Short mmCIF file of C-alpha atoms and ligand atoms in Angstrom, two decimals:
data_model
loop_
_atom_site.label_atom_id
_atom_site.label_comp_id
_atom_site.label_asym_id
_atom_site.label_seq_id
_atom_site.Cartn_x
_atom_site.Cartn_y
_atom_site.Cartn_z
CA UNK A 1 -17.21 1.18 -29.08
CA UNK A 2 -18.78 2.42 -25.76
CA UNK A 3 -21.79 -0.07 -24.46
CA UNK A 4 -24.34 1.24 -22.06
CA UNK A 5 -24.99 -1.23 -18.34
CA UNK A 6 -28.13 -1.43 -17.73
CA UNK A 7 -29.12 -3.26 -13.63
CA UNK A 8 -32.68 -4.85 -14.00
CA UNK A 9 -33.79 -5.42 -9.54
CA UNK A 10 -30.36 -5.61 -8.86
CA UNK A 11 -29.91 -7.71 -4.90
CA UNK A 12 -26.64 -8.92 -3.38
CA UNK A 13 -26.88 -10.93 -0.28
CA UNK A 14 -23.91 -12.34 2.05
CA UNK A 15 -25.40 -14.55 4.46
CA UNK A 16 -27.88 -12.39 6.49
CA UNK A 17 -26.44 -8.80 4.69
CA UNK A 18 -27.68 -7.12 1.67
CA UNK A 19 -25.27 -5.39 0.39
CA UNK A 20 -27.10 -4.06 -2.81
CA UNK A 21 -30.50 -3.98 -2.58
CA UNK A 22 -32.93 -3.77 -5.61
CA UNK A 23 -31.03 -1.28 -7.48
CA UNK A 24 -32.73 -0.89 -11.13
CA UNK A 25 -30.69 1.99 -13.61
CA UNK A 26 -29.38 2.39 -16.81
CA UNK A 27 -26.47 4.08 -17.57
CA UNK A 28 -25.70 5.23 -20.73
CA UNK A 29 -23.00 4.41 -23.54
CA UNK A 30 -20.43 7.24 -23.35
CA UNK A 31 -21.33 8.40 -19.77
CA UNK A 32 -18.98 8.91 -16.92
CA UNK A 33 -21.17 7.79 -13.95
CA UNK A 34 -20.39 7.96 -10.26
CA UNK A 35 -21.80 5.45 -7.49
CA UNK A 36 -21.43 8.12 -4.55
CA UNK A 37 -22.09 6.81 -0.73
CA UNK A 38 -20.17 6.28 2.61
CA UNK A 39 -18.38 2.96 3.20
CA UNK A 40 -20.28 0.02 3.32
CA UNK A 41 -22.98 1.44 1.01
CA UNK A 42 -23.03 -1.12 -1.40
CA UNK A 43 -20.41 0.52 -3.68
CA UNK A 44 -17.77 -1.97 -4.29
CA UNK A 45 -20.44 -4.68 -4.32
CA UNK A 46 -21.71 -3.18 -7.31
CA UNK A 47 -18.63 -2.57 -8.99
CA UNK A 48 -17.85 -6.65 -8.36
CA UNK A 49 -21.32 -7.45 -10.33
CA UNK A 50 -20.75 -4.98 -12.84
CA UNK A 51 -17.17 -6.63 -13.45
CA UNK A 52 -18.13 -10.18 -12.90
CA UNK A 53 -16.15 -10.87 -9.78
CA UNK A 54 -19.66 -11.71 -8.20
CA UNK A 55 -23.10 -12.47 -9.69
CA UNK A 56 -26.36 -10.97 -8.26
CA UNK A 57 -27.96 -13.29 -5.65
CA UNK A 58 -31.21 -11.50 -7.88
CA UNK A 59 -31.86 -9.29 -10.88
CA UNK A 60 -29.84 -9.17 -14.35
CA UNK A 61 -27.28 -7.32 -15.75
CA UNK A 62 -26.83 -6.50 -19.05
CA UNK A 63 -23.58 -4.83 -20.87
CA UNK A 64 -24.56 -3.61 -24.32
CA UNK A 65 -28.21 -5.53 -24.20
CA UNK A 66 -26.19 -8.91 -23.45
CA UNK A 67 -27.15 -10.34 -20.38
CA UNK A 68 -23.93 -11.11 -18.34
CA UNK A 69 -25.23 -14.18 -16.43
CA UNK A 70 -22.37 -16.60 -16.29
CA UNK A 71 -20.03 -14.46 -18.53
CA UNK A 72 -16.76 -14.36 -16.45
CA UNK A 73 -14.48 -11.03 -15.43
CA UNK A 74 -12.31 -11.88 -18.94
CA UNK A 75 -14.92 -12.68 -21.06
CA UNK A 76 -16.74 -9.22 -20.45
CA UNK A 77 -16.22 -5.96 -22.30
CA UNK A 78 -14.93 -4.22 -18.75
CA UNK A 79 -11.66 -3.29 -17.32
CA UNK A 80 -11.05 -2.34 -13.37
CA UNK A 81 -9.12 -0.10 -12.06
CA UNK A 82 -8.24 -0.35 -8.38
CA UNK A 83 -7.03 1.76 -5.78
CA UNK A 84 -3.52 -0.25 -5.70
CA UNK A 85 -2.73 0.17 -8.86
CA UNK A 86 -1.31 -3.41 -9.02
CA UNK A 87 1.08 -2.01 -12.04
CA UNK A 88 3.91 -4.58 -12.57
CA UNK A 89 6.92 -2.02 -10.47
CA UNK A 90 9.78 -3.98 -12.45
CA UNK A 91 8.75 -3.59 -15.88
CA UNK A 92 8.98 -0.68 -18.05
CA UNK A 93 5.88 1.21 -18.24
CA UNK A 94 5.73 0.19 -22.60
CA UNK A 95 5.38 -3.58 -20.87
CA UNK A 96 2.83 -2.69 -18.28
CA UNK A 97 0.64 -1.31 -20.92
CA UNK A 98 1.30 -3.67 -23.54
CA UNK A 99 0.70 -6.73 -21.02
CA UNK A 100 -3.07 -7.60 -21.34
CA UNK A 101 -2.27 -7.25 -25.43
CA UNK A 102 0.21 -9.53 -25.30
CA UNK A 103 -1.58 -11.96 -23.49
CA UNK A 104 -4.33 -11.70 -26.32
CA UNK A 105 -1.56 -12.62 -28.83
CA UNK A 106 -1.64 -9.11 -30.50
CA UNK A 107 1.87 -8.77 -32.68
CA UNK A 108 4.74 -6.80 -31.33
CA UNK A 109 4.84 -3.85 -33.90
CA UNK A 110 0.91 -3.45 -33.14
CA UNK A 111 1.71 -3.66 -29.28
CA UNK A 112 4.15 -1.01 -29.88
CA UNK A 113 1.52 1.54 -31.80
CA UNK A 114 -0.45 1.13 -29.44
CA UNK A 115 1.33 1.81 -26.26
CA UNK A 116 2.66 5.15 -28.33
CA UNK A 117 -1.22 5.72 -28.91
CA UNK A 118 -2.39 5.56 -25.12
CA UNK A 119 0.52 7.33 -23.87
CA UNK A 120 -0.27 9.98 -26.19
CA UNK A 121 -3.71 9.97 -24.79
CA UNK A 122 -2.68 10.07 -21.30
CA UNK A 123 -0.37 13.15 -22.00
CA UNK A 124 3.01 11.04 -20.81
CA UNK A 125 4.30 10.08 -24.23
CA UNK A 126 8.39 9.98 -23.03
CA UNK A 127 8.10 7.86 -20.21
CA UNK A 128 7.26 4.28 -22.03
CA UNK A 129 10.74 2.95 -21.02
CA UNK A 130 11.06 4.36 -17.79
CA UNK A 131 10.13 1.86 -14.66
CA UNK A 132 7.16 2.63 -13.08
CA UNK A 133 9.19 2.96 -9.72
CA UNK A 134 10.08 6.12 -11.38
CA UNK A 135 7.49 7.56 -11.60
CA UNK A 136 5.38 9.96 -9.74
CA UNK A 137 1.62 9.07 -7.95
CA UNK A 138 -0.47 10.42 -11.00
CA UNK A 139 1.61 9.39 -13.39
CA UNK A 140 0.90 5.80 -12.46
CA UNK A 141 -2.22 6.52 -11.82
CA UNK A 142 -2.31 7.49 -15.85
CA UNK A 143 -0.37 4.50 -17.20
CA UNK A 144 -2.92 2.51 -14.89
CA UNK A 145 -5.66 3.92 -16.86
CA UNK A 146 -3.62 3.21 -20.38
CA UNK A 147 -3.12 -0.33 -19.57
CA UNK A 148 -7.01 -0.39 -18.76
CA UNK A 149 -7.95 1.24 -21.76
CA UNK A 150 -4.94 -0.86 -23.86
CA UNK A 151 -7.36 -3.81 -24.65
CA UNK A 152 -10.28 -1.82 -25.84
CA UNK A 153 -13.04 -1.97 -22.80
CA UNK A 154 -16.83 -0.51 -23.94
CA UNK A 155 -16.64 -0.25 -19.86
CA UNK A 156 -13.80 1.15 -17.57
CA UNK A 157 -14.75 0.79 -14.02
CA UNK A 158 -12.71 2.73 -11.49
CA UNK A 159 -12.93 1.80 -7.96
CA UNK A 160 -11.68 4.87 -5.88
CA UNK A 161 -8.51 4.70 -8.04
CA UNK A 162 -7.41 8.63 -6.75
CA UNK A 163 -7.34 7.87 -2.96
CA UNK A 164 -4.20 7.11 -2.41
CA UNK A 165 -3.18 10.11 -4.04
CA UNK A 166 -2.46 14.06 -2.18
CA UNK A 167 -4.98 16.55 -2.16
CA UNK A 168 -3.51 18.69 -5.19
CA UNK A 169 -2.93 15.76 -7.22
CA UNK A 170 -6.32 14.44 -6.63
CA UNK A 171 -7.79 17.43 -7.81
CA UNK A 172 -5.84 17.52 -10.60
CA UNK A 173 -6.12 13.84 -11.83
CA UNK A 174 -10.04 14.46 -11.45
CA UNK A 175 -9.56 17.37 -14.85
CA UNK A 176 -7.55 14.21 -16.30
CA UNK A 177 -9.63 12.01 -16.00
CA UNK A 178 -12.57 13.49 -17.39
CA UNK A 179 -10.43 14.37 -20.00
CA UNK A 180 -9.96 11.33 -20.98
CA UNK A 181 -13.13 9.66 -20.83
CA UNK A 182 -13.98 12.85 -23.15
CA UNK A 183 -11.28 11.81 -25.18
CA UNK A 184 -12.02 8.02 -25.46
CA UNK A 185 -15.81 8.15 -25.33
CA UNK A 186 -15.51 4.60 -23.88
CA UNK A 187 -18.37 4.23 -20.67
CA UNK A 188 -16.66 5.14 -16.83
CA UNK A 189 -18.23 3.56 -13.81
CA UNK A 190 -16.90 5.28 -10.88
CA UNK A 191 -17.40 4.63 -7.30
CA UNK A 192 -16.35 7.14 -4.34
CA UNK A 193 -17.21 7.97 -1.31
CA UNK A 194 -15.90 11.46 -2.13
CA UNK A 195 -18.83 13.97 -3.30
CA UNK A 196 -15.95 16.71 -4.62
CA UNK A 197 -14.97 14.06 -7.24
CA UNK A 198 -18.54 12.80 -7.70
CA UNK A 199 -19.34 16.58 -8.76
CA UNK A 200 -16.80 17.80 -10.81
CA UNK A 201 -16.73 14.87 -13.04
CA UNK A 202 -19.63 13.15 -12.72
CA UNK A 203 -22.37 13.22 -16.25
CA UNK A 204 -25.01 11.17 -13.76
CA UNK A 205 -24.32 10.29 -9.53
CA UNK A 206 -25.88 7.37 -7.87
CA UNK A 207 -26.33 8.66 -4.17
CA UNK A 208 -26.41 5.07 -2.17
CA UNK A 209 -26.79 4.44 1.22
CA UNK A 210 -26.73 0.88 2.97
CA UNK A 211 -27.37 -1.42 -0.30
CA UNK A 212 -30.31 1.37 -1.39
CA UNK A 213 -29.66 3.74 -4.32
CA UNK A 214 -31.29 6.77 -3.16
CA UNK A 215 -31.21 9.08 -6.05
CA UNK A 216 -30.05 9.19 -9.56
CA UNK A 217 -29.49 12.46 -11.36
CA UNK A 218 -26.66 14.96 -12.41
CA UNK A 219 -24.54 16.87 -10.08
CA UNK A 220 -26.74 19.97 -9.60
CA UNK A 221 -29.59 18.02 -9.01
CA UNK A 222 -28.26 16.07 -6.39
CA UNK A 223 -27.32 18.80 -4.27
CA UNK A 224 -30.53 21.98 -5.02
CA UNK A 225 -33.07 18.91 -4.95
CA UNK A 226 -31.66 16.10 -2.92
CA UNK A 227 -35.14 13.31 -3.29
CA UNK A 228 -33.77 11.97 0.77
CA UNK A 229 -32.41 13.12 4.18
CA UNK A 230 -29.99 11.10 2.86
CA UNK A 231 -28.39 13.24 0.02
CA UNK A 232 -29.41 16.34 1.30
CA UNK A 233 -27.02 15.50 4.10
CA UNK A 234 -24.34 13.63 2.26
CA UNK A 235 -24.11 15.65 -0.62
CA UNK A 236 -22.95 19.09 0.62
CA UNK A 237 -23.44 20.71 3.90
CA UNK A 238 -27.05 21.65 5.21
CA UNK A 239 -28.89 23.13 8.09
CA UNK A 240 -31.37 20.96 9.34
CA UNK A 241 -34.37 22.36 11.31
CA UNK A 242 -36.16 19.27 12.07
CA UNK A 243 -40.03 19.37 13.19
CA UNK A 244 -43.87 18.63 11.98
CA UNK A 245 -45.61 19.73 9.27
CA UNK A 246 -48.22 22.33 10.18
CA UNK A 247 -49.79 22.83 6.39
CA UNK A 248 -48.64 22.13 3.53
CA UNK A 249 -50.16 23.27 -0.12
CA UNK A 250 -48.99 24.39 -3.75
CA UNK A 251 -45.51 22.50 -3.41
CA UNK A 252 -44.59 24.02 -0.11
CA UNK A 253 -44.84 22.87 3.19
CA UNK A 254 -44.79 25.14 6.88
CA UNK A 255 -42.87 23.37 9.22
CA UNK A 256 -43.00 23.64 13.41
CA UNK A 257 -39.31 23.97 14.40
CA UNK A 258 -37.60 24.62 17.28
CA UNK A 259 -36.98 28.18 15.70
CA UNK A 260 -40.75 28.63 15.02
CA UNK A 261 -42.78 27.88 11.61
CA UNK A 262 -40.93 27.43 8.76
CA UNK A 263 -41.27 27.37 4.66
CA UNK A 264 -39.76 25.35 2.04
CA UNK A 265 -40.46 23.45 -0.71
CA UNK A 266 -42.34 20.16 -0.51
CA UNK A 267 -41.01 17.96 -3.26
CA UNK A 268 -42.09 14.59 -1.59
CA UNK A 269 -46.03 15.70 -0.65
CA UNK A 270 -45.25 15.66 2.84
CA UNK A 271 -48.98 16.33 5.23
CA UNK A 272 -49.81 18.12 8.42
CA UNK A 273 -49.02 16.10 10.81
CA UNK A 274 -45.48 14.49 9.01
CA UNK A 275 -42.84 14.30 10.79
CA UNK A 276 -39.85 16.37 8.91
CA UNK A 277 -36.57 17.98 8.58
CA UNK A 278 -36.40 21.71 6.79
CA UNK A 279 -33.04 22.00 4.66
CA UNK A 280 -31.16 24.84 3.71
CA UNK A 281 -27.55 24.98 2.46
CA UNK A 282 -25.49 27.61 4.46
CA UNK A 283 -25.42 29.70 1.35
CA UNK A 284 -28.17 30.54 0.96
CA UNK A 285 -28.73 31.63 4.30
CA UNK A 286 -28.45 35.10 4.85
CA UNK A 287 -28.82 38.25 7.59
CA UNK A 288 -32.63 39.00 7.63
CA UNK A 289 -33.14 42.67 6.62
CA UNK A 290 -35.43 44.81 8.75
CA UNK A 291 -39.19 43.51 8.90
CA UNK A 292 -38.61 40.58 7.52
CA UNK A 293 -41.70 38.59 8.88
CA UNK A 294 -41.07 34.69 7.85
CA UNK A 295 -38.52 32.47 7.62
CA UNK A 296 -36.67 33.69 11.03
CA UNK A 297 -34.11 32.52 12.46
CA UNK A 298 -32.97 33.66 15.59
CA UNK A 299 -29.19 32.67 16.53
CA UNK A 300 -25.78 33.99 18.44
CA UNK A 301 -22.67 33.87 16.55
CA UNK A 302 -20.11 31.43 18.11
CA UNK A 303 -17.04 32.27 15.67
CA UNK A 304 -16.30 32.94 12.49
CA UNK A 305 -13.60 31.48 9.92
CA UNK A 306 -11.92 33.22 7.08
CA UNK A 307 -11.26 31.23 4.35
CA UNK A 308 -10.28 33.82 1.50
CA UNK A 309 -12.47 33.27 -1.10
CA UNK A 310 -15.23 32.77 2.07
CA UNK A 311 -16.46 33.56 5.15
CA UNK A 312 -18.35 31.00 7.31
CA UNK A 313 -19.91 31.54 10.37
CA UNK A 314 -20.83 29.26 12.71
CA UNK A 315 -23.95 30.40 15.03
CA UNK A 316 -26.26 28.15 17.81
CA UNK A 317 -29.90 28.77 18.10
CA UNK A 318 -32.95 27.09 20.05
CA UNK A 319 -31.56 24.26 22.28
CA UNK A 320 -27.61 25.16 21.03
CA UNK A 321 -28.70 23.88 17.03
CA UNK A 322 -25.27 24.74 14.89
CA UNK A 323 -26.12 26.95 12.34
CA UNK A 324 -23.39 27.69 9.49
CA UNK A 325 -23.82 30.63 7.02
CA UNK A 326 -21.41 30.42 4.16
CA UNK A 327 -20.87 34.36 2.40
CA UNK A 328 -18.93 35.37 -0.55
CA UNK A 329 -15.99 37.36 0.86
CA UNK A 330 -16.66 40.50 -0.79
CA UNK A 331 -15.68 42.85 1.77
CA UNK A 332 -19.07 44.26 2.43
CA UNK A 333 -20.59 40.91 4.05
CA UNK A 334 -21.52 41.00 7.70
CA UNK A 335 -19.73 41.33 10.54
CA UNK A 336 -20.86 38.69 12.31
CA UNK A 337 -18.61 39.14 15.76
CA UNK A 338 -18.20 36.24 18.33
CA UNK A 339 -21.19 36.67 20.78
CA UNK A 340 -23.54 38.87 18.87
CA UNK A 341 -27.03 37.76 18.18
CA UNK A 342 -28.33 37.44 14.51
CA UNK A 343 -31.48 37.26 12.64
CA UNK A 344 -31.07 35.12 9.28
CA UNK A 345 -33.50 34.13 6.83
CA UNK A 346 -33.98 32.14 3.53
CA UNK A 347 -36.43 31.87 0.74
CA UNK A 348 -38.63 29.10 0.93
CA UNK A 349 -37.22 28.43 -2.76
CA UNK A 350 -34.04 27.54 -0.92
CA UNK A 351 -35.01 25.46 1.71
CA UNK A 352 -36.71 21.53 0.96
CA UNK A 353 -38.86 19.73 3.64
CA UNK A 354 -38.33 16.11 3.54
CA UNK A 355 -39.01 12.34 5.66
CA UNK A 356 -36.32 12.27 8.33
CA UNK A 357 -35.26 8.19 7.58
CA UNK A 358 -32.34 7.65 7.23
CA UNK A 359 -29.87 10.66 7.64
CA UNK A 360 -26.42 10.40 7.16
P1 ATP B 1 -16.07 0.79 1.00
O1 ATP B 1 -16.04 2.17 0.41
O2 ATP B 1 -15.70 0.75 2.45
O3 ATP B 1 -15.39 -0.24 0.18
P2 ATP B 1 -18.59 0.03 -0.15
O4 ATP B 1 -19.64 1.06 -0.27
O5 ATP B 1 -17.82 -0.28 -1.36
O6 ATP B 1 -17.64 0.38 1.04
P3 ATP B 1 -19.17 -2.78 -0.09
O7 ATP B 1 -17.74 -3.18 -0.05
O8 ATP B 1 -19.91 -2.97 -1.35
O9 ATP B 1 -19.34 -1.27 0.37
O10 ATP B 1 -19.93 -3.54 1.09
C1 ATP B 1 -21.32 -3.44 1.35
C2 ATP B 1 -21.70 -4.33 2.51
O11 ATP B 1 -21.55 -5.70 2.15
C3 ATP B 1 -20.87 -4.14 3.75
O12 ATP B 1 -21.72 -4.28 4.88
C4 ATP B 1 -19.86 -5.27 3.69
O13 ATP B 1 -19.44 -5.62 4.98
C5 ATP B 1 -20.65 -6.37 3.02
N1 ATP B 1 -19.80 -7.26 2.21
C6 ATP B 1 -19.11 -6.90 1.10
N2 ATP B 1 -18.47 -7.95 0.56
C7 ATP B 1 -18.74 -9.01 1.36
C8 ATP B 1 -18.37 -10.41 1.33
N3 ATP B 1 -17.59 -10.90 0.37
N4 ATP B 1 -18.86 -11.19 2.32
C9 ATP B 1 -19.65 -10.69 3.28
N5 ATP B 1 -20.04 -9.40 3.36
C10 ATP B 1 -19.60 -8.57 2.41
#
């Protein structure tokens, strides 16, 4: 039922923009796959192409092994969801599912099965005769996704359908909606510029930034071995200690900072010489126990936030750099009072030297 996409040098000019630029992957029947990236990445664009909306100024793109050149939005296995749901508000929510059936000529009594089937799969099986004025942000948000999934897509694409929703809900709708991709097995292409929901639902992310897809792997991959400057400073938060390379050998490169030399991994082969940026994620930064000799990094606390479950705390170092350590609040973590001066550290293991082009 599920069909994999597959983008083959994927390009998408407008005039003197390229909005998608050369973006070859393969995503698999059955997966729930995020495009990630800020606005204006390319996101959308690809979405439009995937959908039909738009054909590739280059490249090919096939839905199942069929190549989709000239097939139009209704002829192709894929259903869209939008942010605006663009449910019909004065009919019941059995009619707003049961529309794009009806316009396929499917019978009434196997209209009404069906409705009864998706609503049951959404988890809102009493509210088919209700309008959908009456009902709440994520429950249209779940009939949206039943009238998507009414006329049997191998493809849903979902184009930041939970943004117009509240924080909770979001959060919430993100479970759901892995649910029921579990559920249906049918393919989810998902874009958002939101790297929570990327994460927690994600089987595969595409980082992209301006028309480029920058990496392609699963959520934990992403963020311990970001391949750019890029994701390493989209996906997450991350110190950056930018510099040169002084050595580098056996996968790890030194690094001349404005804190002194500095070791990480060196998953892109960087030289002596490179320019570079040092990454480490602010947890797994830590107070330097006595005699530590590498990996120093002398700082002052500025403040420090509670946040229950965490402590953060913000320091400056060499030329006023923000440094951010994030700790476990277990009641024995550091101090770390307003003013005081700190010595941190890091493994090398934790930290990844990469080409400063484009940040984020
Ligand atoms: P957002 O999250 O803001 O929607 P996005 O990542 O989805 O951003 P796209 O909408 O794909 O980005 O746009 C990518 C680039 O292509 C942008 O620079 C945009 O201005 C441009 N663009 C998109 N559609 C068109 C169009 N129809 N004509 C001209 N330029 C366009």
């Amino acid at each position: 039922m599920s069909q994999d996409v597959a983008l083959d040098h994927v390009t998408m000019r407008f005039g003197s923009v390229t909005a998608v630029r050369d973006v070859s992957l393969t995503i698999a029947a059955g997966e729930f796959f995020s495009f990630l990236g800020p606005s204006g990445c390319g996101k959308t664009t690809i979405l439009r192409m995937i959908s039909g909306f738009m054909e590739p100024s280059d490249g090919r793109i096939r839905i199942g092994g069929r190549d989709m050149r000239g097939i139009g939005p209704n002829k192709r296995p894929t259903a869209l969801i939008f942010q605006n749901l663009a449910l019909f508000p004065l009919m019941t929510v059995a009619d707003n599912i049961a529309f794009g059936l009806e316009v396929r000529g499917v019978a009434a009594a196997d209209r009404r099965r069906r409705v009864r089937e998706l609503l049951e799969l959404v988890a809102l099986p009493e509210v088919a005769d209700k309008k959908v004025t009456e009902l709440s942000g994520g429950q249209r948000q779940r009939i949206a996704i039943a009238r998507a999934l009414a006329v049997e897509p191998a493809v849903l694409l979902l184009d930041e359908p939970l943004s117009a929703l509240d924080l909770k809900l979001r959060q919430h709708m993100r479970a759901e909606l892995r649910a029921i991709q579990r559920r249906t097995g049918v393919t989810f292409v998902y874009i958002t510029h939101d790297q929570g929901e990327a994460l927690t639902m994600s089987d595969r992310i595409g980082v992209m930034s301006r028309g480029v897809l920058e990496q392609v792997g699963d959520g934990q991959t992403v963020y311990d071995d970001p391949a750019t400057a890029f994701v390493a400073s989209f996906v997450g938060e991350a110190n950056r200690f930018p510099g040169t390379v002084l050595d580098a050998a056996d996968g790890r490169a030194a690094v001349d900072t404005p804190f002194g030399r500095l070791l990480g991994r060196n998953p892109r082969g960087l030289k002596a010489g490179d320019r570079a940026i040092l990454f480490v994620r602010p947890e797994r930064l830590a107070v330097a126990p006595d005699g530590t000799a590498d990996n120093r990094v002398e700082a002052r606390v500025s403040h420090r936030d509670f946040e229950g479950a965490f402590v953060n705390a913000f320091l400056t170092g060499a030329g006023d750099r923000r440094i951010v350590v994030q700790m476990p609040h277990l009641g024995s973590e550091p101090a770390f009072v307003p003013g005081a001066a700190a010595t941190l550290t890091f493994r090398p293991a934790d930290a990844v030297v990469l080409p400063p082009d484009g940040e984020a």
